[in-house]
PDB file of C-alpha atoms in Angstrom:
ATOM      1  CA  UNK A   1     -20.830 -24.963   2.830  1.00 40.00           C
ATOM      2  CA  UNK A   2     -18.635 -21.806   1.904  1.00 45.00           C
ATOM      3  CA  UNK A   3     -15.755 -21.270   3.774  1.00 46.00           C
ATOM      4  CA  UNK A   4     -16.649 -18.247   6.318  1.00 47.00           C
ATOM      5  CA  UNK A   5     -14.337 -15.711   4.594  1.00 49.00           C
ATOM      6  CA  UNK A   6     -15.636 -16.498   1.388  1.00 48.00           C
ATOM      7  CA  UNK A   7     -19.035 -14.391   0.306  1.00 47.00           C
ATOM      8  CA  UNK A   8     -21.610 -17.286  -0.805  1.00 44.00           C
ATOM      9  CA  UNK A   9     -22.597 -15.075  -3.829  1.00 42.00           C
ATOM     10  CA  UNK A  10     -18.915 -15.451  -5.221  1.00 45.00           C
ATOM     11  CA  UNK A  11     -19.623 -19.238  -5.872  1.00 59.00           C
ATOM     12  CA  UNK A  12     -22.928 -18.150  -7.736  1.00 79.00           C
ATOM     13  CA  UNK A  13     -22.301 -15.147 -10.271  1.00 89.00           C
ATOM     14  CA  UNK A  14     -25.350 -14.385 -11.965  1.00 91.00           C
ATOM     15  CA  UNK A  15     -25.657 -12.543 -15.133  1.00 92.00           C
ATOM     16  CA  UNK A  16     -26.706  -9.681 -12.956  1.00 92.00           C
ATOM     17  CA  UNK A  17     -23.428  -9.890 -11.117  1.00 93.00           C
ATOM     18  CA  UNK A  18     -21.552 -10.139 -14.398  1.00 93.00           C
ATOM     19  CA  UNK A  19     -23.089  -7.453 -15.657  1.00 94.00           C
ATOM     20  CA  UNK A  20     -22.286  -4.875 -12.592  1.00 93.00           C
ATOM     21  CA  UNK A  21     -18.824  -6.004 -12.708  1.00 94.00           C
ATOM     22  CA  UNK A  22     -18.604  -5.260 -16.236  1.00 95.00           C
ATOM     23  CA  UNK A  23     -20.256  -1.770 -15.702  1.00 95.00           C
ATOM     24  CA  UNK A  24     -18.132  -1.018 -13.195  1.00 95.00           C
ATOM     25  CA  UNK A  25     -14.632  -1.701 -15.322  1.00 95.00           C
ATOM     26  CA  UNK A  26     -16.550   0.837 -17.793  1.00 96.00           C
ATOM     27  CA  UNK A  27     -16.932   3.614 -15.342  1.00 96.00           C
ATOM     28  CA  UNK A  28     -13.042   3.065 -13.753  1.00 95.00           C
ATOM     29  CA  UNK A  29     -11.443   2.225 -17.500  1.00 95.00           C
ATOM     30  CA  UNK A  30      -9.558   5.288 -17.561  1.00 96.00           C
ATOM     31  CA  UNK A  31      -8.195   4.559 -13.674  1.00 94.00           C
ATOM     32  CA  UNK A  32      -8.017   0.942 -14.042  1.00 93.00           C
ATOM     33  CA  UNK A  33      -7.172   0.092 -17.563  1.00 94.00           C
ATOM     34  CA  UNK A  34      -5.455  -3.422 -16.756  1.00 94.00           C
ATOM     35  CA  UNK A  35      -8.892  -4.817 -14.605  1.00 93.00           C
ATOM     36  CA  UNK A  36     -11.062  -3.546 -17.855  1.00 95.00           C
ATOM     37  CA  UNK A  37      -9.140  -5.384 -20.231  1.00 97.00           C
ATOM     38  CA  UNK A  38      -8.586  -8.499 -18.003  1.00 95.00           C
ATOM     39  CA  UNK A  39     -12.427  -9.002 -17.472  1.00 96.00           C
ATOM     40  CA  UNK A  40     -12.806  -8.013 -21.364  1.00 96.00           C
ATOM     41  CA  UNK A  41     -10.933 -11.217 -21.857  1.00 97.00           C
ATOM     42  CA  UNK A  42     -12.496 -13.177 -18.822  1.00 96.00           C
ATOM     43  CA  UNK A  43     -16.098 -12.456 -20.453  1.00 96.00           C
ATOM     44  CA  UNK A  44     -14.619 -13.111 -23.822  1.00 97.00           C
ATOM     45  CA  UNK A  45     -13.329 -16.801 -22.527  1.00 97.00           C
ATOM     46  CA  UNK A  46     -16.693 -17.307 -20.686  1.00 96.00           C
ATOM     47  CA  UNK A  47     -19.029 -16.752 -24.185  1.00 96.00           C
ATOM     48  CA  UNK A  48     -16.218 -18.855 -26.447  1.00 96.00           C
ATOM     49  CA  UNK A  49     -16.808 -21.523 -23.454  1.00 96.00           C
ATOM     50  CA  UNK A  50     -20.769 -21.197 -23.657  1.00 95.00           C
ATOM     51  CA  UNK A  51     -20.789 -20.808 -27.793  1.00 96.00           C
ATOM     52  CA  UNK A  52     -18.229 -23.511 -28.531  1.00 95.00           C
ATOM     53  CA  UNK A  53     -19.126 -26.445 -26.252  1.00 91.00           C
ATOM     54  CA  UNK A  54     -21.990 -27.769 -28.523  1.00 91.00           C
ATOM     55  CA  UNK A  55     -19.633 -28.178 -31.229  1.00 94.00           C
ATOM     56  CA  UNK A  56     -17.152 -29.697 -29.251  1.00 93.00           C
ATOM     57  CA  UNK A  57     -19.090 -32.052 -27.631  1.00 88.00           C
ATOM     58  CA  UNK A  58     -20.594 -33.013 -31.080  1.00 91.00           C
ATOM     59  CA  UNK A  59     -17.521 -33.815 -32.868  1.00 91.00           C
ATOM     60  CA  UNK A  60     -16.264 -35.688 -29.803  1.00 88.00           C
ATOM     61  CA  UNK A  61     -13.242 -33.568 -29.144  1.00 88.00           C
ATOM     62  CA  UNK A  62     -12.680 -33.853 -25.551  1.00 88.00           C
ATOM     63  CA  UNK A  63      -9.564 -31.643 -25.226  1.00 90.00           C
ATOM     64  CA  UNK A  64     -11.697 -28.859 -26.884  1.00 93.00           C
ATOM     65  CA  UNK A  65     -14.852 -29.566 -24.328  1.00 92.00           C
ATOM     66  CA  UNK A  66     -12.214 -29.213 -21.434  1.00 93.00           C
ATOM     67  CA  UNK A  67     -10.985 -26.077 -23.032  1.00 94.00           C
ATOM     68  CA  UNK A  68     -14.770 -24.735 -23.062  1.00 95.00           C
ATOM     69  CA  UNK A  69     -15.397 -25.761 -19.658  1.00 94.00           C
ATOM     70  CA  UNK A  70     -12.414 -24.087 -18.191  1.00 96.00           C
ATOM     71  CA  UNK A  71     -13.762 -21.040 -20.358  1.00 96.00           C
ATOM     72  CA  UNK A  72     -17.090 -21.326 -18.862  1.00 95.00           C
ATOM     73  CA  UNK A  73     -15.673 -21.397 -15.577  1.00 96.00           C
ATOM     74  CA  UNK A  74     -13.250 -18.352 -16.192  1.00 96.00           C
ATOM     75  CA  UNK A  75     -15.891 -15.473 -14.308  1.00 95.00           C
ATOM     76  CA  UNK A  76     -15.626 -17.724 -11.180  1.00 95.00           C
ATOM     77  CA  UNK A  77     -12.456 -18.640 -10.731  1.00 95.00           C
ATOM     78  CA  UNK A  78     -10.996 -14.820 -11.848  1.00 95.00           C
ATOM     79  CA  UNK A  79     -13.253 -13.580  -9.005  1.00 94.00           C
ATOM     80  CA  UNK A  80     -12.286 -16.245  -6.528  1.00 93.00           C
ATOM     81  CA  UNK A  81      -8.678 -15.621  -7.316  1.00 94.00           C
ATOM     82  CA  UNK A  82      -9.311 -11.688  -6.914  1.00 93.00           C
ATOM     83  CA  UNK A  83     -11.086 -12.501  -3.826  1.00 93.00           C
ATOM     84  CA  UNK A  84      -7.862 -14.363  -2.427  1.00 94.00           C
ATOM     85  CA  UNK A  85      -5.717 -11.813  -3.133  1.00 94.00           C
ATOM     86  CA  UNK A  86      -7.443  -9.043  -1.930  1.00 94.00           C
ATOM     87  CA  UNK A  87      -8.111 -10.668   1.897  1.00 93.00           C
ATOM     88  CA  UNK A  88      -4.310 -11.870   1.725  1.00 94.00           C
ATOM     89  CA  UNK A  89      -3.538  -8.175   0.970  1.00 92.00           C
ATOM     90  CA  UNK A  90      -1.805  -9.053  -2.527  1.00 94.00           C
ATOM     91  CA  UNK A  91      -3.847  -6.244  -4.102  1.00 90.00           C
ATOM     92  CA  UNK A  92      -6.675  -4.256  -3.819  1.00 90.00           C
ATOM     93  CA  UNK A  93     -10.033  -4.862  -5.756  1.00 91.00           C
ATOM     94  CA  UNK A  94     -12.128  -2.286  -5.649  1.00 91.00           C
ATOM     95  CA  UNK A  95     -15.014  -3.772  -7.085  1.00 91.00           C
ATOM     96  CA  UNK A  96     -15.228  -6.406  -4.793  1.00 89.00           C
ATOM     97  CA  UNK A  97     -18.319  -5.332  -2.742  1.00 88.00           C
ATOM     98  CA  UNK A  98     -20.354  -5.808  -5.994  1.00 89.00           C
ATOM     99  CA  UNK A  99     -20.412  -9.626  -5.423  1.00 86.00           C
ATOM    100  CA  UNK A 100     -21.053  -9.564  -1.883  1.00 74.00           C
TER     101      UNK A 100
END
């Protein structure tokens, strides 16, 4: 069961949700350039994780497989971190409504 303050959708990010966040980032890249570049880095790690897990698994590189797993979880971890920081009042997350 999800924590009451954590929306269930933040645990299950779909491709549509990732795209909505990306479109928001693109639309606001002039006013939020750091968020824009950070989200690009998160998505890059996500793609690298999905593309890299097969070769690392086939070659038996456990350490690289763990990095690929971390990359695959990058969007979920980033959104969860932003959600906690927003709820704690440490930073404002203007695109949070896209995942609720």
